[in-house]
Short mmCIF file of C-alpha atoms in Angstrom, two decimals:
data_model
loop_
_atom_site.label_atom_id
_atom_site.label_comp_id
_atom_site.label_asym_id
_atom_site.label_seq_id
_atom_site.Cartn_x
_atom_site.Cartn_y
_atom_site.Cartn_z
CA UNK A 1107 -0.07 0.07 -0.12
CA UNK A 1108 1.50 3.25 -1.07
CA UNK A 1109 1.93 5.74 1.64
CA UNK A 1110 0.25 9.14 1.30
CA UNK A 1111 1.98 12.44 1.02
CA UNK A 1112 0.50 13.74 4.28
CA UNK A 1113 1.73 10.53 6.04
CA UNK A 1114 5.22 10.90 4.77
CA UNK A 1115 5.10 14.46 6.14
CA UNK A 1116 3.84 13.23 9.48
CA UNK A 1117 6.68 10.52 9.53
CA UNK A 1118 9.39 13.15 8.90
CA UNK A 1119 8.00 15.74 11.37
CA UNK A 1120 7.68 12.88 13.85
CA UNK A 1121 11.36 11.68 13.60
CA UNK A 1122 12.50 15.29 13.79
CA UNK A 1123 10.56 15.99 17.00
CA UNK A 1124 11.81 12.79 18.54
CA UNK A 1125 15.38 13.55 17.76
CA UNK A 1126 14.94 16.99 19.33
CA UNK A 1127 13.36 15.36 22.47
CA UNK A 1128 16.40 12.79 22.66
CA UNK A 1129 18.63 15.84 22.33
CA UNK A 1130 17.20 18.01 25.07
CA UNK A 1131 17.09 14.90 27.32
CA UNK A 1132 20.83 13.95 26.75
CA UNK A 1133 22.23 17.43 26.64
CA UNK A 1134 22.39 17.95 30.39
CA UNK A 1135 24.22 14.57 30.76
CA UNK A 1136 26.53 15.27 27.97
CA UNK A 1137 27.32 18.64 29.47
CA UNK A 1138 28.24 17.28 32.64
CA UNK A 1139 30.51 14.57 31.13
CA UNK A 1140 31.99 17.19 29.19
CA UNK A 1141 32.69 19.50 32.07
CA UNK A 1142 34.32 16.64 34.12
CA UNK A 1143 36.95 16.55 31.38
CA UNK A 1144 37.49 20.23 30.85
CA UNK A 1145 39.69 22.55 32.97
CA UNK A 1146 38.46 24.80 35.52
CA UNK A 1147 39.06 28.06 33.66
CA UNK A 1148 36.76 26.94 30.84
CA UNK A 1149 34.11 25.87 33.20
CA UNK A 1150 34.03 29.08 35.16
CA UNK A 1151 33.93 31.06 32.06
CA UNK A 1152 30.90 29.11 30.88
CA UNK A 1153 32.60 27.88 27.61
CA UNK A 1154 32.08 24.12 27.91
CA UNK A 1155 28.90 23.02 26.15
CA UNK A 1156 28.98 19.24 24.65
CA UNK A 1157 32.74 18.93 24.30
CA UNK A 1158 35.61 19.24 26.60
CA UNK A 1159 37.71 22.36 26.63
CA UNK A 1160 41.32 22.35 28.03
CA UNK A 1161 41.29 18.48 28.44
CA UNK A 1162 42.31 17.14 31.77
CA UNK A 1163 41.41 14.21 34.15
CA UNK A 1164 42.46 15.55 37.34
CA UNK A 1165 38.97 15.44 38.76
CA UNK A 1166 38.83 11.72 38.21
CA UNK A 1167 42.35 11.17 39.76
CA UNK A 1168 41.22 13.12 42.78
CA UNK A 1169 38.06 10.96 43.20
CA UNK A 1170 39.90 7.70 42.52
CA UNK A 1171 42.28 8.59 45.34
CA UNK A 1172 39.57 9.20 47.86
CA UNK A 1173 38.89 5.88 49.84
CA UNK A 1174 35.46 7.12 51.00
CA UNK A 1175 34.19 7.56 47.46
CA UNK A 1176 34.64 3.60 46.91
CA UNK A 1177 33.45 2.87 50.19
CA UNK A 1178 30.26 4.83 49.62
CA UNK A 1179 29.96 3.02 46.07
CA UNK A 1180 30.21 -0.29 47.75
CA UNK A 1181 27.57 0.41 50.34
CA UNK A 1182 25.17 1.76 47.54
CA UNK A 1183 25.77 -1.49 45.71
CA UNK A 1184 25.11 -3.66 48.84
CA UNK A 1185 21.93 -1.49 49.84
CA UNK A 1186 20.60 -1.70 46.28
CA UNK A 1187 21.03 -5.53 46.07
CA UNK A 1188 19.68 -6.51 49.39
CA UNK A 1189 16.76 -3.99 49.25
CA UNK A 1190 15.81 -5.08 45.82
CA UNK A 1191 15.91 -8.88 46.98
CA UNK A 1192 13.68 -8.03 49.97
CA UNK A 1193 11.37 -6.00 47.87
CA UNK A 1194 10.78 -8.51 45.19
CA UNK A 1195 10.34 -11.20 47.74
CA UNK A 1196 7.65 -9.39 49.89
CA UNK A 1197 5.97 -7.85 46.76
CA UNK A 1198 5.63 -11.13 44.93
CA UNK A 1199 4.10 -13.08 47.73
CA UNK A 1200 1.67 -10.36 48.57
CA UNK A 1201 0.59 -9.58 44.98
CA UNK A 1202 0.28 -13.39 44.54
CA UNK A 1203 -1.76 -13.83 47.36
CA UNK A 1204 -4.19 -10.82 46.58
CA UNK A 1205 -4.52 -12.28 42.93
CA UNK A 1206 -6.57 -15.04 44.32
CA UNK A 1207 -10.23 -14.47 44.47
CA UNK A 1208 -10.77 -17.14 47.11
CA UNK A 1209 -8.52 -15.41 49.52
CA UNK A 1210 -10.41 -14.40 52.60
CA UNK A 1211 -10.37 -10.69 53.36
CA UNK A 1212 -8.84 -10.03 49.91
CA UNK A 1213 -10.92 -6.90 49.43
CA UNK A 1214 -10.13 -5.43 52.79
CA UNK A 1215 -6.33 -6.20 52.36
CA UNK A 1216 -6.30 -4.69 48.87
CA UNK A 1217 -8.05 -1.38 50.03
CA UNK A 1218 -5.80 -1.26 53.14
CA UNK A 1219 -2.71 -1.44 51.00
CA UNK A 1220 -4.12 1.21 48.45
CA UNK A 1221 -4.89 3.40 51.24
CA UNK A 1222 -1.19 3.72 52.30
CA UNK A 1223 -0.39 5.07 48.76
CA UNK A 1224 -2.38 8.17 49.87
CA UNK A 1225 -1.85 8.42 53.62
CA UNK A 1226 1.11 7.82 55.68
CA UNK A 1227 2.23 8.23 59.14
CA UNK A 1228 4.39 11.22 58.28
CA UNK A 1229 8.26 11.79 58.78
CA UNK A 1230 8.33 12.33 62.66
CA UNK A 1231 6.11 8.85 63.37
CA UNK A 1232 8.08 7.15 60.92
CA UNK A 1233 11.51 8.19 62.63
CA UNK A 1234 10.24 7.27 66.07
CA UNK A 1235 9.13 3.89 64.67
CA UNK A 1236 12.40 3.19 63.13
CA UNK A 1237 14.20 4.14 66.35
CA UNK A 1238 11.90 2.20 68.59
CA UNK A 1239 12.68 -1.02 66.32
CA UNK A 1240 16.26 -0.51 66.94
CA UNK A 1241 16.86 0.22 63.15
CA UNK A 1242 18.69 3.48 63.42
CA UNK A 1243 22.20 3.09 62.24
CA UNK A 1244 21.58 -0.18 60.66
CA UNK A 1245 21.09 -1.28 56.97
CA UNK A 1246 17.54 -2.23 57.82
CA UNK A 1247 16.47 1.20 58.16
CA UNK A 1248 16.90 1.68 54.48
CA UNK A 1249 15.71 -1.49 53.08
CA UNK A 1250 12.74 -2.63 55.34
CA UNK A 1251 10.32 0.41 55.58
CA UNK A 1252 9.88 0.74 52.01
CA UNK A 1253 10.24 -2.92 51.14
CA UNK A 1254 6.72 -3.03 49.30
CA UNK A 1255 5.74 -0.43 46.66
CA UNK A 1256 1.97 -0.65 46.42
CA UNK A 1257 2.03 0.74 42.87
CA UNK A 1258 4.43 -2.17 41.88
CA UNK A 1259 2.34 -4.69 44.04
CA UNK A 1260 -0.82 -3.73 41.99
CA UNK A 1261 0.98 -4.27 38.67
CA UNK A 1262 2.16 -7.72 39.68
CA UNK A 1263 -1.25 -8.54 41.10
CA UNK A 1264 -2.87 -7.54 37.82
CA UNK A 1265 -0.35 -9.62 35.82
CA UNK A 1266 -1.06 -12.70 38.13
CA UNK A 1267 -4.88 -12.30 37.75
CA UNK A 1268 -4.43 -12.64 34.09
CA UNK A 1269 -2.78 -16.01 34.45
CA UNK A 1270 -5.13 -18.84 33.19
CA UNK A 1271 -6.59 -20.72 36.18
CA UNK A 1272 -6.28 -23.84 34.15
CA UNK A 1273 -2.55 -23.82 34.50
CA UNK A 1274 -2.66 -23.74 38.39
CA UNK A 1275 -5.41 -26.52 38.39
CA UNK A 1276 -3.29 -28.67 36.09
CA UNK A 1277 -0.34 -28.19 38.27
CA UNK A 1278 -2.48 -28.77 41.41
CA UNK A 1279 -3.88 -32.14 39.88
CA UNK A 1280 -0.14 -32.96 39.32
CA UNK A 1281 0.57 -32.75 42.94
CA UNK A 1282 2.17 -29.27 43.34
CA UNK A 1283 1.14 -27.19 46.45
CA UNK A 1284 0.60 -23.61 46.39
CA UNK A 1285 4.43 -22.72 46.90
CA UNK A 1286 5.30 -25.24 43.99
CA UNK A 1287 2.76 -23.69 41.65
CA UNK A 1288 4.24 -20.25 42.43
CA UNK A 1289 7.77 -21.31 42.14
CA UNK A 1290 7.63 -23.74 39.28
CA UNK A 1291 4.59 -22.39 37.12
CA UNK A 1292 3.81 -18.64 37.85
CA UNK A 1293 7.22 -17.25 38.19
CA UNK A 1294 8.81 -18.79 35.33
CA UNK A 1295 5.90 -17.44 33.09
CA UNK A 1296 6.18 -13.95 34.76
CA UNK A 1297 9.80 -12.99 33.76
CA UNK A 1298 8.80 -9.98 31.88
CA UNK A 1299 6.85 -8.30 35.13
CA UNK A 1300 9.64 -9.69 37.39
CA UNK A 1301 12.52 -8.00 35.28
CA UNK A 1302 10.32 -4.73 35.30
CA UNK A 1303 9.91 -4.77 38.97
CA UNK A 1304 13.59 -5.58 39.57
CA UNK A 1305 14.39 -2.52 37.44
CA UNK A 1306 11.91 -0.32 39.32
CA UNK A 1307 13.33 -1.34 42.74
CA UNK A 1308 16.76 -1.34 41.88
CA UNK A 1309 16.66 2.13 40.38
CA UNK A 1310 14.72 3.29 43.48
CA UNK A 1311 17.04 2.03 45.86
CA UNK A 1312 20.19 3.36 43.95
CA UNK A 1313 18.78 6.82 44.00
CA UNK A 1314 17.66 6.98 47.31
CA UNK A 1315 19.59 9.29 49.80
CA UNK A 1316 17.07 10.80 52.23
CA UNK A 1317 16.73 7.74 54.31
CA UNK A 1318 20.43 7.24 54.71
CA UNK A 1319 20.85 10.83 55.57
CA UNK A 1320 17.97 10.66 58.05
CA UNK A 1321 18.68 7.37 59.99
CA UNK A 1322 22.48 6.72 59.38
CA UNK A 1323 24.33 9.39 61.69
CA UNK A 1324 27.40 7.36 62.72
CA UNK A 1325 30.62 7.53 60.66
CA UNK A 1326 31.21 3.73 60.94
CA UNK A 1327 27.82 3.34 59.18
CA UNK A 1328 29.28 4.98 55.90
CA UNK A 1329 32.37 3.02 56.18
CA UNK A 1330 31.14 -0.45 56.55
CA UNK A 1331 27.40 -1.42 56.11
CA UNK A 1332 28.08 -4.84 57.98
CA UNK A 1333 29.08 -2.90 61.17
CA UNK A 1334 25.80 -1.22 61.23
CA UNK A 1335 23.72 -4.23 59.80
CA UNK A 1336 24.39 -6.30 62.85
#
Protein backbone atom coordinates (compact mmCIF):
# COMPACT_ATOMS: atom_id res chain seq x y z
CA UNK A 1 0.00 0.00 0.00
CA UNK A 2 1.46 3.34 -1.08
CA UNK A 3 1.89 5.92 1.64
CA UNK A 4 0.12 9.23 1.18
CA UNK A 5 2.02 12.47 1.01
CA UNK A 6 0.53 13.68 4.30
CA UNK A 7 1.66 10.49 6.04
CA UNK A 8 5.19 10.90 4.73
CA UNK A 9 5.24 14.48 6.02
CA UNK A 10 3.98 13.24 9.38
CA UNK A 11 6.75 10.64 9.60
CA UNK A 12 9.43 13.22 8.81
CA UNK A 13 8.00 15.63 11.38
CA UNK A 14 7.74 12.82 13.92
CA UNK A 15 11.37 11.78 13.46
CA UNK A 16 12.57 15.38 13.76
CA UNK A 17 10.50 15.96 16.86
CA UNK A 18 11.69 12.76 18.56
CA UNK A 19 15.32 13.56 17.73
CA UNK A 20 14.82 16.97 19.31
CA UNK A 21 13.38 15.35 22.45
CA UNK A 22 16.34 12.96 22.61
CA UNK A 23 18.77 15.85 22.25
CA UNK A 24 17.27 18.02 25.02
CA UNK A 25 17.11 14.93 27.24
CA UNK A 26 20.74 13.97 26.71
CA UNK A 27 22.18 17.49 26.65
CA UNK A 28 22.45 17.96 30.46
CA UNK A 29 24.16 14.59 30.83
CA UNK A 30 26.58 15.26 27.96
CA UNK A 31 27.33 18.70 29.38
CA UNK A 32 28.22 17.24 32.78
CA UNK A 33 30.48 14.65 31.14
CA UNK A 34 32.18 17.36 29.06
CA UNK A 35 32.75 19.51 32.15
CA UNK A 36 34.25 16.58 34.04
CA UNK A 37 36.98 16.42 31.38
CA UNK A 38 37.47 20.19 31.06
CA UNK A 39 39.78 22.57 32.87
CA UNK A 40 38.43 24.78 35.63
CA UNK A 41 39.05 28.04 33.75
CA UNK A 42 36.84 26.99 30.83
CA UNK A 43 34.11 25.74 33.18
CA UNK A 44 34.05 28.99 35.18
CA UNK A 45 33.90 31.07 32.01
CA UNK A 46 30.93 29.01 30.73
CA UNK A 47 32.66 27.90 27.54
CA UNK A 48 31.95 24.16 27.93
CA UNK A 49 28.88 22.81 26.15
CA UNK A 50 28.96 19.36 24.53
CA UNK A 51 32.70 18.92 24.16
CA UNK A 52 35.53 19.22 26.72
CA UNK A 53 37.71 22.34 26.69
CA UNK A 54 41.21 22.23 28.13
CA UNK A 55 41.08 18.45 28.46
CA UNK A 56 42.21 17.03 31.82
CA UNK A 57 41.39 14.12 34.10
CA UNK A 58 42.44 15.63 37.43
CA UNK A 59 38.89 15.35 38.77
CA UNK A 60 38.84 11.61 38.18
CA UNK A 61 42.30 11.21 39.69
CA UNK A 62 41.20 13.05 42.84
CA UNK A 63 38.07 10.94 43.20
CA UNK A 64 39.89 7.68 42.59
CA UNK A 65 42.32 8.48 45.43
CA UNK A 66 39.48 9.10 47.90
CA UNK A 67 38.81 5.88 49.81
CA UNK A 68 35.46 7.19 51.08
CA UNK A 69 34.22 7.46 47.50
CA UNK A 70 34.78 3.75 46.86
CA UNK A 71 33.37 2.84 50.28
CA UNK A 72 30.20 4.76 49.58
CA UNK A 73 29.80 3.11 46.20
CA UNK A 74 30.27 -0.30 47.78
CA UNK A 75 27.60 0.50 50.35
CA UNK A 76 25.25 1.72 47.64
CA UNK A 77 25.64 -1.53 45.74
CA UNK A 78 25.05 -3.60 48.88
CA UNK A 79 21.96 -1.65 49.87
CA UNK A 80 20.60 -1.84 46.33
CA UNK A 81 21.07 -5.60 46.02
CA UNK A 82 19.75 -6.43 49.50
CA UNK A 83 16.87 -3.98 49.25
CA UNK A 84 15.83 -5.21 45.83
CA UNK A 85 15.85 -8.85 46.95
CA UNK A 86 13.74 -8.06 50.01
CA UNK A 87 11.34 -5.92 48.00
CA UNK A 88 10.90 -8.53 45.27
CA UNK A 89 10.23 -11.29 47.79
CA UNK A 90 7.70 -9.28 49.79
CA UNK A 91 5.97 -7.80 46.75
CA UNK A 92 5.71 -11.12 44.92
CA UNK A 93 4.13 -13.07 47.74
CA UNK A 94 1.75 -10.22 48.61
CA UNK A 95 0.68 -9.71 44.99
CA UNK A 96 0.23 -13.44 44.39
CA UNK A 97 -1.92 -13.83 47.48
CA UNK A 98 -4.14 -10.87 46.56
CA UNK A 99 -4.55 -12.18 43.01
CA UNK A 100 -6.55 -15.15 44.35
CA UNK A 101 -10.28 -14.43 44.43
CA UNK A 102 -10.78 -17.17 47.02
CA UNK A 103 -8.54 -15.39 49.55
CA UNK A 104 -10.51 -14.47 52.68
CA UNK A 105 -10.40 -10.74 53.34
CA UNK A 106 -8.94 -10.05 49.88
CA UNK A 107 -10.95 -6.88 49.31
CA UNK A 108 -10.10 -5.48 52.73
CA UNK A 109 -6.38 -6.20 52.31
CA UNK A 110 -6.37 -4.60 48.87
CA UNK A 111 -8.12 -1.47 50.10
CA UNK A 112 -5.83 -1.32 53.14
CA UNK A 113 -2.78 -1.48 50.86
CA UNK A 114 -4.16 1.16 48.48
CA UNK A 115 -4.94 3.43 51.45
CA UNK A 116 -1.23 3.61 52.27
CA UNK A 117 -0.55 5.04 48.80
CA UNK A 118 -2.38 8.23 49.75
CA UNK A 119 -1.85 8.48 53.51
CA UNK A 120 1.22 7.80 55.61
CA UNK A 121 2.20 8.30 59.23
CA UNK A 122 4.44 11.24 58.41
CA UNK A 123 8.15 11.86 58.81
CA UNK A 124 8.31 12.17 62.60
CA UNK A 125 6.19 9.06 63.39
CA UNK A 126 8.25 7.07 60.89
CA UNK A 127 11.46 8.19 62.55
CA UNK A 128 10.10 7.30 65.98
CA UNK A 129 9.05 3.88 64.69
CA UNK A 130 12.45 3.15 63.12
CA UNK A 131 14.18 4.26 66.32
CA UNK A 132 11.92 2.15 68.56
CA UNK A 133 12.59 -0.91 66.41
CA UNK A 134 16.33 -0.42 66.85
CA UNK A 135 16.89 0.14 63.13
CA UNK A 136 18.75 3.43 63.50
CA UNK A 137 22.29 3.18 62.11
CA UNK A 138 21.54 -0.17 60.52
CA UNK A 139 21.08 -1.23 56.94
CA UNK A 140 17.53 -2.35 57.75
CA UNK A 141 16.41 1.25 58.19
CA UNK A 142 17.02 1.70 54.47
CA UNK A 143 15.67 -1.52 53.01
CA UNK A 144 12.78 -2.60 55.27
CA UNK A 145 10.39 0.39 55.64
CA UNK A 146 9.87 0.74 51.89
CA UNK A 147 10.13 -2.94 51.09
CA UNK A 148 6.76 -3.00 49.29
CA UNK A 149 5.77 -0.40 46.74
CA UNK A 150 1.98 -0.64 46.51
CA UNK A 151 2.07 0.63 42.93
CA UNK A 152 4.45 -2.15 41.93
CA UNK A 153 2.43 -4.66 43.91
CA UNK A 154 -0.77 -3.73 42.06
CA UNK A 155 1.00 -4.18 38.73
CA UNK A 156 2.15 -7.66 39.71
CA UNK A 157 -1.29 -8.48 41.11
CA UNK A 158 -2.93 -7.57 37.81
CA UNK A 159 -0.38 -9.66 35.93
CA UNK A 160 -0.99 -12.71 38.13
CA UNK A 161 -4.76 -12.29 37.80
CA UNK A 162 -4.47 -12.60 34.02
CA UNK A 163 -2.76 -15.97 34.31
CA UNK A 164 -5.04 -18.81 33.07
CA UNK A 165 -6.50 -20.60 36.07
CA UNK A 166 -6.27 -23.88 34.13
CA UNK A 167 -2.48 -23.81 34.52
CA UNK A 168 -2.71 -23.83 38.30
CA UNK A 169 -5.49 -26.41 38.29
CA UNK A 170 -3.38 -28.73 36.12
CA UNK A 171 -0.34 -28.21 38.35
CA UNK A 172 -2.47 -28.91 41.43
CA UNK A 173 -3.73 -32.16 39.89
CA UNK A 174 -0.11 -33.13 39.25
CA UNK A 175 0.59 -32.79 42.96
CA UNK A 176 2.09 -29.30 43.34
CA UNK A 177 1.14 -27.28 46.39
CA UNK A 178 0.66 -23.51 46.47
CA UNK A 179 4.39 -22.78 46.83
CA UNK A 180 5.28 -25.23 44.08
CA UNK A 181 2.79 -23.66 41.72
CA UNK A 182 4.21 -20.21 42.41
CA UNK A 183 7.85 -21.24 42.05
CA UNK A 184 7.58 -23.71 39.17
CA UNK A 185 4.65 -22.38 37.14
CA UNK A 186 3.80 -18.75 37.86
CA UNK A 187 7.24 -17.17 38.28
CA UNK A 188 8.81 -18.75 35.16
CA UNK A 189 5.89 -17.32 33.16
CA UNK A 190 6.25 -13.91 34.80
CA UNK A 191 9.79 -13.05 33.72
CA UNK A 192 8.70 -9.84 32.00
CA UNK A 193 6.93 -8.32 34.99
CA UNK A 194 9.61 -9.62 37.37
CA UNK A 195 12.36 -7.96 35.33
CA UNK A 196 10.38 -4.72 35.28
CA UNK A 197 9.89 -4.77 39.04
CA UNK A 198 13.56 -5.52 39.64
CA UNK A 199 14.44 -2.49 37.52
CA UNK A 200 11.96 -0.26 39.37
CA UNK A 201 13.16 -1.32 42.80
CA UNK A 202 16.86 -1.30 41.96
CA UNK A 203 16.72 2.22 40.51
CA UNK A 204 14.70 3.40 43.50
CA UNK A 205 17.20 2.01 46.01
CA UNK A 206 20.17 3.26 44.00
CA UNK A 207 18.86 6.82 43.84
CA UNK A 208 17.59 6.94 47.43
CA UNK A 209 19.65 9.19 49.70
CA UNK A 210 17.24 10.78 52.20
CA UNK A 211 16.65 7.64 54.35
CA UNK A 212 20.42 7.24 54.75
CA UNK A 213 20.75 10.93 55.60
CA UNK A 214 17.96 10.56 58.14
CA UNK A 215 18.73 7.24 59.83
CA UNK A 216 22.51 6.80 59.53
CA UNK A 217 24.35 9.32 61.67
CA UNK A 218 27.43 7.34 62.74
CA UNK A 219 30.62 7.48 60.72
CA UNK A 220 31.20 3.73 60.85
CA UNK A 221 27.85 3.25 59.06
CA UNK A 222 29.26 4.95 55.99
CA UNK A 223 32.50 3.03 56.15
CA UNK A 224 31.06 -0.45 56.56
CA UNK A 225 27.39 -1.44 56.15
CA UNK A 226 28.07 -4.72 57.94
CA UNK A 227 29.02 -2.96 61.16
CA UNK A 228 25.68 -1.20 61.15
CA UNK A 229 23.74 -4.18 59.85
CA UNK A 230 24.47 -6.36 62.88
